PDB file of C-alpha atoms and ligand atoms in Angstrom:
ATOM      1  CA  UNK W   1     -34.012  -4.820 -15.037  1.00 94.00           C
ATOM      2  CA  UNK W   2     -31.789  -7.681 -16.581  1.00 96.00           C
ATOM      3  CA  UNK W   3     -30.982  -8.765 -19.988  1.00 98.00           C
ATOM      4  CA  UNK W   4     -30.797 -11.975 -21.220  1.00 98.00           C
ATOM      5  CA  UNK W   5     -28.403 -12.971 -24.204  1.00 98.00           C
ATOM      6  CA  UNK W   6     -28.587 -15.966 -26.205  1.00 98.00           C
ATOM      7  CA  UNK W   7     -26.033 -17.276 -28.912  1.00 98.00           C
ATOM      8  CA  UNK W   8     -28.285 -18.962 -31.648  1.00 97.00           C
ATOM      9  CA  UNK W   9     -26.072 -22.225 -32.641  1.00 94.00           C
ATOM     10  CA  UNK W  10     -26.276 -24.808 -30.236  1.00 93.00           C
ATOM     11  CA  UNK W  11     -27.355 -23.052 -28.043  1.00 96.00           C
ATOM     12  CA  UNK W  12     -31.008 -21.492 -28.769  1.00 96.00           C
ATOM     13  CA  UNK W  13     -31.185 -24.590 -30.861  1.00 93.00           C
ATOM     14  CA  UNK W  14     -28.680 -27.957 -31.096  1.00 89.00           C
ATOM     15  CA  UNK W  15     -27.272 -27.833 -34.532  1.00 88.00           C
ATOM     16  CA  UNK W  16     -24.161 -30.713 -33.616  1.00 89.00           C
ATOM     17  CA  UNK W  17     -26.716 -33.690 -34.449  1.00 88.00           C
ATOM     18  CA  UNK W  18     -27.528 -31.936 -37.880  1.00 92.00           C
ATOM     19  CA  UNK W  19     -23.717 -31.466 -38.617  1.00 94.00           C
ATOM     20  CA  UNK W  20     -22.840 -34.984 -38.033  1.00 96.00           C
ATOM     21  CA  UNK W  21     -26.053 -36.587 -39.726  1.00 95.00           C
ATOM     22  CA  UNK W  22     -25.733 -34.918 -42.832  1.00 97.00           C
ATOM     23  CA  UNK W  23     -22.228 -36.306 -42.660  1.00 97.00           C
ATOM     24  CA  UNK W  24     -23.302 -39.935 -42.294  1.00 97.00           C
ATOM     25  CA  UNK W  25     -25.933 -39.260 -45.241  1.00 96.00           C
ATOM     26  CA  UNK W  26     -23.358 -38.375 -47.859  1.00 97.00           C
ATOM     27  CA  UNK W  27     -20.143 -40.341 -46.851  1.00 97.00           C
ATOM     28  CA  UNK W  28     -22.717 -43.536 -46.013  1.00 96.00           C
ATOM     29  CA  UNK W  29     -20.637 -44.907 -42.530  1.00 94.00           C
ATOM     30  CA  UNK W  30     -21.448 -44.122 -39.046  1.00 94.00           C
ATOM     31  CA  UNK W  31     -19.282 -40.926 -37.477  1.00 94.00           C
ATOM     32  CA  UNK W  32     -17.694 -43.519 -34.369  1.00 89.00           C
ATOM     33  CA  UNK W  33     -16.963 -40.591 -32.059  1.00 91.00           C
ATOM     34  CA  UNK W  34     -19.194 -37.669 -33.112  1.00 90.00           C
ATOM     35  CA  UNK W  35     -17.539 -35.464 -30.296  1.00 88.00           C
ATOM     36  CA  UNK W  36     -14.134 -35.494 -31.674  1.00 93.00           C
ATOM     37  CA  UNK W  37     -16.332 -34.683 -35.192  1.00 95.00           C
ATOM     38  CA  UNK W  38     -17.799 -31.606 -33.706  1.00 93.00           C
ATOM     39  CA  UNK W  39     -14.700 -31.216 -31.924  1.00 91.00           C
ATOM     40  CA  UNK W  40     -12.681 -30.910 -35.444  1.00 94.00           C
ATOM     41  CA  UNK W  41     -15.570 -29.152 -37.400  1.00 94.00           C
ATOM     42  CA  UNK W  42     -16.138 -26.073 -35.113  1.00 90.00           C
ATOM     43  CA  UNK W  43     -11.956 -25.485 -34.925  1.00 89.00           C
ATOM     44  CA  UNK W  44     -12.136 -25.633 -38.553  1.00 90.00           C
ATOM     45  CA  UNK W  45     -15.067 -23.165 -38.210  1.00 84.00           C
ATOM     46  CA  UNK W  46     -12.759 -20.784 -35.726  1.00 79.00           C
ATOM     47  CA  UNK W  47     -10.203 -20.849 -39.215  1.00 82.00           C
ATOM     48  CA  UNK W  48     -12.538 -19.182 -41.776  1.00 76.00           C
ATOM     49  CA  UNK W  49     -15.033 -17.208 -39.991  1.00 79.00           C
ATOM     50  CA  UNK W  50     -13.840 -13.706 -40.627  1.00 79.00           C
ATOM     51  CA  UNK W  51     -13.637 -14.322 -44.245  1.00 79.00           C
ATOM     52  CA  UNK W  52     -17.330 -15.991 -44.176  1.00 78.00           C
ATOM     53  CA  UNK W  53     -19.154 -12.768 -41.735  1.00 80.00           C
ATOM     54  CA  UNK W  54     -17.306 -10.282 -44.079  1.00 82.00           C
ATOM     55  CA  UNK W  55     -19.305 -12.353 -47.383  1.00 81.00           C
ATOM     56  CA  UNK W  56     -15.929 -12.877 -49.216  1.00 84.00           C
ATOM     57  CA  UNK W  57     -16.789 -17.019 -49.136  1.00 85.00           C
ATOM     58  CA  UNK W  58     -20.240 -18.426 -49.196  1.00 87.00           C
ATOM     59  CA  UNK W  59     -22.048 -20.110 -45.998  1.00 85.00           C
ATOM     60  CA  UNK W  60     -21.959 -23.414 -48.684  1.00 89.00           C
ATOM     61  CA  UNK W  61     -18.205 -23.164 -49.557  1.00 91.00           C
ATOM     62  CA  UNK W  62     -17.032 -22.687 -46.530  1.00 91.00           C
ATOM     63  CA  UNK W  63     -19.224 -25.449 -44.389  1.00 93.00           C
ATOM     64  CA  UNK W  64     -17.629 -27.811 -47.586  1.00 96.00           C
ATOM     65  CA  UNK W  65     -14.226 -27.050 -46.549  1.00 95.00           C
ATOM     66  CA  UNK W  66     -15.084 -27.368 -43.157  1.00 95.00           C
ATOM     67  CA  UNK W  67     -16.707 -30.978 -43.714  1.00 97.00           C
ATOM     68  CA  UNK W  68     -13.794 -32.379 -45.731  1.00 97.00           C
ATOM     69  CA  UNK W  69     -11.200 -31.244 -43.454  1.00 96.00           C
ATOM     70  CA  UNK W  70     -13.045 -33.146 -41.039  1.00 97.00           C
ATOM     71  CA  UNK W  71     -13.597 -35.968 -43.114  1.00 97.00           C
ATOM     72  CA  UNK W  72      -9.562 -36.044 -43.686  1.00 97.00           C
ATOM     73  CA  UNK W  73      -8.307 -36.043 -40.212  1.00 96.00           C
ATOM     74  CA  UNK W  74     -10.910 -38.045 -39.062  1.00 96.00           C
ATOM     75  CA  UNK W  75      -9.480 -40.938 -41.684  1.00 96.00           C
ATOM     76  CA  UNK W  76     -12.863 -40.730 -43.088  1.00 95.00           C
ATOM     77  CA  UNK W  77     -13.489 -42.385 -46.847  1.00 94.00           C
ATOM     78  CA  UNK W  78     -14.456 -39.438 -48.815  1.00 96.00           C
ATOM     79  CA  UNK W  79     -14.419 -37.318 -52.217  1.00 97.00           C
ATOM     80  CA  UNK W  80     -13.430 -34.185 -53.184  1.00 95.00           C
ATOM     81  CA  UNK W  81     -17.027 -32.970 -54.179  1.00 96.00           C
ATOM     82  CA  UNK W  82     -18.732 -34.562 -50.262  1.00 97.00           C
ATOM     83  CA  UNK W  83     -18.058 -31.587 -48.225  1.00 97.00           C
ATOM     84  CA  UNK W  84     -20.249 -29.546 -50.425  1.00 96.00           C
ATOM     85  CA  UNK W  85     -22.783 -32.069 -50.655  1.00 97.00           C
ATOM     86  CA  UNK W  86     -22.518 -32.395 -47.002  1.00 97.00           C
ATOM     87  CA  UNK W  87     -22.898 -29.047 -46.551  1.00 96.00           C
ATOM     88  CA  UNK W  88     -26.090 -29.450 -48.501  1.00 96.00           C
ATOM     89  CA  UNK W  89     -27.537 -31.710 -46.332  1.00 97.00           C
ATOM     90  CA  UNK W  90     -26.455 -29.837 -43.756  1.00 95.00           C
ATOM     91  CA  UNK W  91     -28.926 -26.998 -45.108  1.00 90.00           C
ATOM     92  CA  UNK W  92     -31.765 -28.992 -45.954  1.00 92.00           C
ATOM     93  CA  UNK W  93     -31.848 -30.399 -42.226  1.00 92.00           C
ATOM     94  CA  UNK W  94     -31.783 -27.034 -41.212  1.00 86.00           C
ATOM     95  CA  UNK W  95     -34.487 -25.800 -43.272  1.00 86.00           C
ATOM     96  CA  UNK W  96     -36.931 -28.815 -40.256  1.00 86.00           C
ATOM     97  CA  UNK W  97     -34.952 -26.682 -37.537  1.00 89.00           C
ATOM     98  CA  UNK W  98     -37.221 -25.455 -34.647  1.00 91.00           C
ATOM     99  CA  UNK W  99     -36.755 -24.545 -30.853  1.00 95.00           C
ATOM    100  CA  UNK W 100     -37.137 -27.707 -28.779  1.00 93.00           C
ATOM    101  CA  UNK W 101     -40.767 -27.037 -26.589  1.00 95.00           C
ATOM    102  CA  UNK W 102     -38.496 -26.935 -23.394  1.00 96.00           C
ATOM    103  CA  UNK W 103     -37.039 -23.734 -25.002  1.00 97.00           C
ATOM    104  CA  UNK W 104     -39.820 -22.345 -26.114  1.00 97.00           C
ATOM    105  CA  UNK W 105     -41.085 -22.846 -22.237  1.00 97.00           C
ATOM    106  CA  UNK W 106     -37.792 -21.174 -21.007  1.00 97.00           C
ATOM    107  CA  UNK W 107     -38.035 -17.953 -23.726  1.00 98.00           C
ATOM    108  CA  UNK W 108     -41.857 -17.550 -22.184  1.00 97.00           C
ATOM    109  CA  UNK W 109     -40.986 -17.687 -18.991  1.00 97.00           C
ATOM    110  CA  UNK W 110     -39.016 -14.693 -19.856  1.00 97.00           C
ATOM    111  CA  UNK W 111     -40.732 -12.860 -21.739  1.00 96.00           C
ATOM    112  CA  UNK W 112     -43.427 -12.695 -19.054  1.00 95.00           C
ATOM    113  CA  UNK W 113     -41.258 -10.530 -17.015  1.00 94.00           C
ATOM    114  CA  UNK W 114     -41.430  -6.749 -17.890  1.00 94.00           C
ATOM    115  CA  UNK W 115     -37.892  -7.084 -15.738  1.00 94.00           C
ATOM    116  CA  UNK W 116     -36.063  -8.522 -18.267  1.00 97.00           C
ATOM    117  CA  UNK W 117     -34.752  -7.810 -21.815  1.00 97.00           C
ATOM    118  CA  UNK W 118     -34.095 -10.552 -24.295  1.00 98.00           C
ATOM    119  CA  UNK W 119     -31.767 -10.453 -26.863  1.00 98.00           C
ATOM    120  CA  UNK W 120     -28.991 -12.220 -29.290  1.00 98.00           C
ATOM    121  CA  UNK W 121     -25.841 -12.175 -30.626  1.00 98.00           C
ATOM    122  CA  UNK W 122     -25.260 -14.154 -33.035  1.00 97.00           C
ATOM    123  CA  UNK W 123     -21.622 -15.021 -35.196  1.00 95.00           C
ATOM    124  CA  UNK W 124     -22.221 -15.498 -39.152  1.00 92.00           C
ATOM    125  CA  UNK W 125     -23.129 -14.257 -42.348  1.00 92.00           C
ATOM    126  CA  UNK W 126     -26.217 -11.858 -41.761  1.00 94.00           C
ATOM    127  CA  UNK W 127     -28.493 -13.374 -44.071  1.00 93.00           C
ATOM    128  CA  UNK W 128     -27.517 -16.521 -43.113  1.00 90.00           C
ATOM    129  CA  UNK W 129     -27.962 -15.517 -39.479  1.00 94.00           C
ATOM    130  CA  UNK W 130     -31.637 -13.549 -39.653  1.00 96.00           C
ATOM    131  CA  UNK W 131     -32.904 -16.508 -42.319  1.00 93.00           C
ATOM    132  CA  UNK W 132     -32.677 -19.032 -39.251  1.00 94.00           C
ATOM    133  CA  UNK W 133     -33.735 -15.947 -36.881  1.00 97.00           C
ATOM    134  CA  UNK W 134     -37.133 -16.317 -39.243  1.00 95.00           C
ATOM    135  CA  UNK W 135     -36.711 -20.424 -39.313  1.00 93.00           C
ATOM    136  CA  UNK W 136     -36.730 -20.132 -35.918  1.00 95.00           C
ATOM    137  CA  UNK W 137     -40.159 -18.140 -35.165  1.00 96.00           C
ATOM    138  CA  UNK W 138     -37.642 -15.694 -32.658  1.00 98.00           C
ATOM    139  CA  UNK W 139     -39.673 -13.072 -33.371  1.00 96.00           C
ATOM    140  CA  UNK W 140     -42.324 -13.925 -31.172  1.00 97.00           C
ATOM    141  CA  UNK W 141     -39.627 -13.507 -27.947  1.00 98.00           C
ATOM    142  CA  UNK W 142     -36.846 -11.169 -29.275  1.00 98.00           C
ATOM    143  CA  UNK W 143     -37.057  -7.337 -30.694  1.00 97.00           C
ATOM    144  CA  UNK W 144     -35.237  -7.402 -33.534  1.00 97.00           C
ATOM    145  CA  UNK W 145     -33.224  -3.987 -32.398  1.00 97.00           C
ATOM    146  CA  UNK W 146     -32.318  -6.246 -29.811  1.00 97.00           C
ATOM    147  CA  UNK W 147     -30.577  -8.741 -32.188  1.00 98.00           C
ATOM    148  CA  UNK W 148     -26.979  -8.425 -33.281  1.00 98.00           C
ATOM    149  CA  UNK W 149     -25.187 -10.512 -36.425  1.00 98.00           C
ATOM    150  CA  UNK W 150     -21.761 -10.296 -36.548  1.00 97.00           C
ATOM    151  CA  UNK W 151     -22.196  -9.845 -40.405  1.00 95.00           C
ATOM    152  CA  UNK W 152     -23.553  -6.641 -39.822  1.00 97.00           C
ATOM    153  CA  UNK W 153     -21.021  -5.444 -37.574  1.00 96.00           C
ATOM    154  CA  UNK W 154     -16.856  -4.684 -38.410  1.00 96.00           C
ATOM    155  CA  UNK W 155     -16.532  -7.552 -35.514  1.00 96.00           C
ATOM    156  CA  UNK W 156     -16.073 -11.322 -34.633  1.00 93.00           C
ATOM    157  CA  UNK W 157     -16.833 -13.079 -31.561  1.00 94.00           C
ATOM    158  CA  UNK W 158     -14.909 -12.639 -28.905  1.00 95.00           C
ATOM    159  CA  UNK W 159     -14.349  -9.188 -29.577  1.00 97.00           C
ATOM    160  CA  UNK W 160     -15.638  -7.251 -26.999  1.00 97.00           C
ATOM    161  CA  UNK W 161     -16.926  -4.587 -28.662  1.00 98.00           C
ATOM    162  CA  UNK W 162     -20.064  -6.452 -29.495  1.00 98.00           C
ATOM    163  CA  UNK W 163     -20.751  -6.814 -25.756  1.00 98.00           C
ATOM    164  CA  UNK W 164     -20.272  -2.716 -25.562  1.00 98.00           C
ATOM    165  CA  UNK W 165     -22.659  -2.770 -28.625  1.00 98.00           C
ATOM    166  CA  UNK W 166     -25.239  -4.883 -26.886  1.00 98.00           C
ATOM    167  CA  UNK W 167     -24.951  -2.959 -23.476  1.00 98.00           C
ATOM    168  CA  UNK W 168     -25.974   0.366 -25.255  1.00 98.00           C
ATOM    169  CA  UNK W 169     -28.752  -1.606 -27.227  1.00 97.00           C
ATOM    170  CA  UNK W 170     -30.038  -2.672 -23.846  1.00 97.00           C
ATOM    171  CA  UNK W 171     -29.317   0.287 -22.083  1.00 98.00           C
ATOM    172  CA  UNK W 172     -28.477  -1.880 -19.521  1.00 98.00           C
ATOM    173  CA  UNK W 173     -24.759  -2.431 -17.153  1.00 98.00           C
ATOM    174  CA  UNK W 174     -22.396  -4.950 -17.480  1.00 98.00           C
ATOM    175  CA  UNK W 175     -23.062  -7.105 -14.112  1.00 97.00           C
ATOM    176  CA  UNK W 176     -26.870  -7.005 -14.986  1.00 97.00           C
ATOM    177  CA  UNK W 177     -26.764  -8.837 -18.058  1.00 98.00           C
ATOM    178  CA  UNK W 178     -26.344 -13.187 -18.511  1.00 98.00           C
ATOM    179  CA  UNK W 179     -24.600 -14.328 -21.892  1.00 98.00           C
ATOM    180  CA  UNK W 180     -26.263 -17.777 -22.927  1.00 98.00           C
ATOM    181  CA  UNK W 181     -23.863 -19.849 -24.983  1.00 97.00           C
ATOM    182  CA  UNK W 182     -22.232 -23.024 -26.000  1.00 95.00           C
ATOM    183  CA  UNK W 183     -18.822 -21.865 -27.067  1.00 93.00           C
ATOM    184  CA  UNK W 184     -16.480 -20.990 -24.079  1.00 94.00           C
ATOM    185  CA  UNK W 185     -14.085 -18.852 -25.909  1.00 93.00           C
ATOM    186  CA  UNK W 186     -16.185 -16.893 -28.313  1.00 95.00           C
ATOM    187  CA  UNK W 187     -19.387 -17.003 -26.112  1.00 97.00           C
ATOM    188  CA  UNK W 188     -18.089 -16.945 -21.953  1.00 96.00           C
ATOM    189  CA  UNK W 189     -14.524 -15.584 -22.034  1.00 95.00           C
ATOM    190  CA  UNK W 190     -15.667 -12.244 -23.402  1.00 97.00           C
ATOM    191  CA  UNK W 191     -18.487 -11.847 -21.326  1.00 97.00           C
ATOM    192  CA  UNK W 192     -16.507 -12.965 -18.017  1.00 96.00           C
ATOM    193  CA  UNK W 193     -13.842 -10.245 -19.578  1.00 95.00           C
ATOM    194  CA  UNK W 194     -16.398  -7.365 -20.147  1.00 97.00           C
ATOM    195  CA  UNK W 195     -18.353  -8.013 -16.504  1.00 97.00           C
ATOM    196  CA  UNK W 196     -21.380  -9.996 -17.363  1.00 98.00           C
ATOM    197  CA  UNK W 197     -22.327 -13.007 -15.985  1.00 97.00           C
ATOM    198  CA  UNK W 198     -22.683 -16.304 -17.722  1.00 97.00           C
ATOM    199  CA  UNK W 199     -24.312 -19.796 -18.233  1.00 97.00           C
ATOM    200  CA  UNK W 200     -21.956 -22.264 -20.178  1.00 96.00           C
ATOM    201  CA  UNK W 201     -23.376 -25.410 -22.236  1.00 96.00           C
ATOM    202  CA  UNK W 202     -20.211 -27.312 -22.080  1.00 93.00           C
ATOM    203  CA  UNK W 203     -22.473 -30.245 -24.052  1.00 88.00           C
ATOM    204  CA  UNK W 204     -19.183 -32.093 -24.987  1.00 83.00           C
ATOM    205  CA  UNK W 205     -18.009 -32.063 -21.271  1.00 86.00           C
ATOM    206  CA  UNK W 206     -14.319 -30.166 -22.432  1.00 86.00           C
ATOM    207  CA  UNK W 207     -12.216 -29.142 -19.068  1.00 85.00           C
ATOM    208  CA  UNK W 208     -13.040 -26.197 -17.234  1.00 75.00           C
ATOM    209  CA  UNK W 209     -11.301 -23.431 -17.574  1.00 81.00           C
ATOM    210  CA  UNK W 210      -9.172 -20.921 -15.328  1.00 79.00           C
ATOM    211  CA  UNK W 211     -12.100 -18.011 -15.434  1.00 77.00           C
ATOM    212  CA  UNK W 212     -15.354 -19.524 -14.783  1.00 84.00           C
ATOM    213  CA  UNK W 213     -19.216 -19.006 -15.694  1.00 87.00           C
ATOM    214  CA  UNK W 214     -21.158 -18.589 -13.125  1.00 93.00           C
ATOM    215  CA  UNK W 215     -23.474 -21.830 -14.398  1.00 95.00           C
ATOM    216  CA  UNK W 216     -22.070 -24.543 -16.109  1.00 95.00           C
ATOM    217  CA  UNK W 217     -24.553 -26.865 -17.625  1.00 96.00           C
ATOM    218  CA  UNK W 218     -23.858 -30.364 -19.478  1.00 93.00           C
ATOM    219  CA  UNK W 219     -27.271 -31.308 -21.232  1.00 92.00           C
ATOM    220  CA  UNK W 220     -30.420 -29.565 -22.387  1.00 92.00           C
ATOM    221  CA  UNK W 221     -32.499 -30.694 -19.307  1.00 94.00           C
ATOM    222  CA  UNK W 222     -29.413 -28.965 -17.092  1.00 96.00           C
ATOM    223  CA  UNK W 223     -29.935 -26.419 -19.002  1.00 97.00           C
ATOM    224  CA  UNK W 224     -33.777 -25.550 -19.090  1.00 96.00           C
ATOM    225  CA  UNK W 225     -33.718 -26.409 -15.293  1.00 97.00           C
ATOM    226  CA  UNK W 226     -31.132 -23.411 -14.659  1.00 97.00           C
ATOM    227  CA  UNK W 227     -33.017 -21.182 -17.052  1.00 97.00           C
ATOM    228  CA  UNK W 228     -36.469 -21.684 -15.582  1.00 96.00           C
ATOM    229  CA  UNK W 229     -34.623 -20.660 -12.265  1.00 95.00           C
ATOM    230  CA  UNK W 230     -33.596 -17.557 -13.631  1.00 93.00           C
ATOM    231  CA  UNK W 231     -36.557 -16.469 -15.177  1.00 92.00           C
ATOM    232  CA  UNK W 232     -38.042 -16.826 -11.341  1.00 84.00           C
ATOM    233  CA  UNK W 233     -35.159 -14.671  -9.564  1.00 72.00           C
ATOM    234  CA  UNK W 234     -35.630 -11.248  -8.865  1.00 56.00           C
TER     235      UNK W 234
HETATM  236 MG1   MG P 301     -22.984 -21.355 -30.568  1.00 78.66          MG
END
């Protein structure tokens, strides 16, 4: 038996292209480098999570800050009032969001094996979290016991008592379960840390680092190929 893991955000489904269009849309220019926007946005994002899972800020305010911090060191043209309009935009491309049909191939190639357990963990406000878990039609792949939001936990990513969380939920051991994710320090150093093994979508192509995934995957195709490939193994 093995369990699977997915992160939702970029990695179950790409939510960088949303982040930067509804940018565009309010402040009217074309992002010139949208890597170094992501880049900015999710380090902003690493600033004000805590407060955001524990429900003290909304998933609105804070994506505003968020955007207009961006905006500012990015030299960007912009008003007070665009982050939170941004951040609507944001939401209302998000409302269209749905698993790519290479995804949907990989989470039914899974699923098909009685061998494996799928589940997520997921960083965020719960609502916010289980609304795209329902967006998302995950239901048809993942048990919700087998789903864990941050939000409804006392803990953030990295800590590693999520991954001790997800182990019992699974009832399964640390070197037979794969984390899926995008973010290498909240996603792949804790899992490296707690045992598990690990594919990396290092989609912005940053520099490796000292303690490796076992995969590392650059694009979408890299990384339905590797997935399919897994699904096969014993
Ligand atoms: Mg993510």
């Amino acid at each position: 038996m093995k369990g699977i893991v997915f992160d939702i955000d970029d990695t179950l489904y790409c939510r960088q292209d949303k982040l930067v269009k509804a940018a565009e849309t309010v402040l009217g220019v074309k992002i010139p480098d949208w890597r170094e926007f992501i880049r900015i946005y999710y380090e902003k994002s690493d600033v004000n999570m805590e407060a955001l899972e524990s429900g003290e800020v909304s998933t609105r305010d804070t994506n505003g800050w968020r955007y207009n911090e961006t905006f500012r060191l990015l030299g960007l043209p912009y008003k007070q009032s665009d982050g939170c309009l941004a951040a609507d935009a944001y939401l209302e491309l998000q409302s269209h969001m749905a698993l790519s049909e290479d995804m949907e191939k990989v989470l039914d190639a899974f699923a098909a094996d009685p061998e494996t357990k799928l589940s997520i963990l997921t960083a965020g406000e719960s609502k916010h979290q289980w609304h795209k878990v329902d967006m998302l039609g995950l239901d048809r792949w993942f048990d919700r016991a087998n789903i864990i939001v941050t939000g409804d936990t006392p803990y953030s990513k990295p800590d590693i008592e999520l991954l001790s969380m997800m182990e019992s939920r699974l009832g399964l051991i640390p070197s037979d379960i794969w984390m899926i994710g995008d973010n290498y320090d909240k996603d792949i150093a804790p899992a490296v840390k707690a045992g598990w093994h690990s594919v990396w979508i290092n989609r912005r192509g940053l520099p490796p680092p000292e303690r490796r995934s076992d995969i590392e995957v650059f694009t979408d195709d890299e990384l339905t190929e590797a997935l399919l490939k897994m699904s096969c193994a014993d």
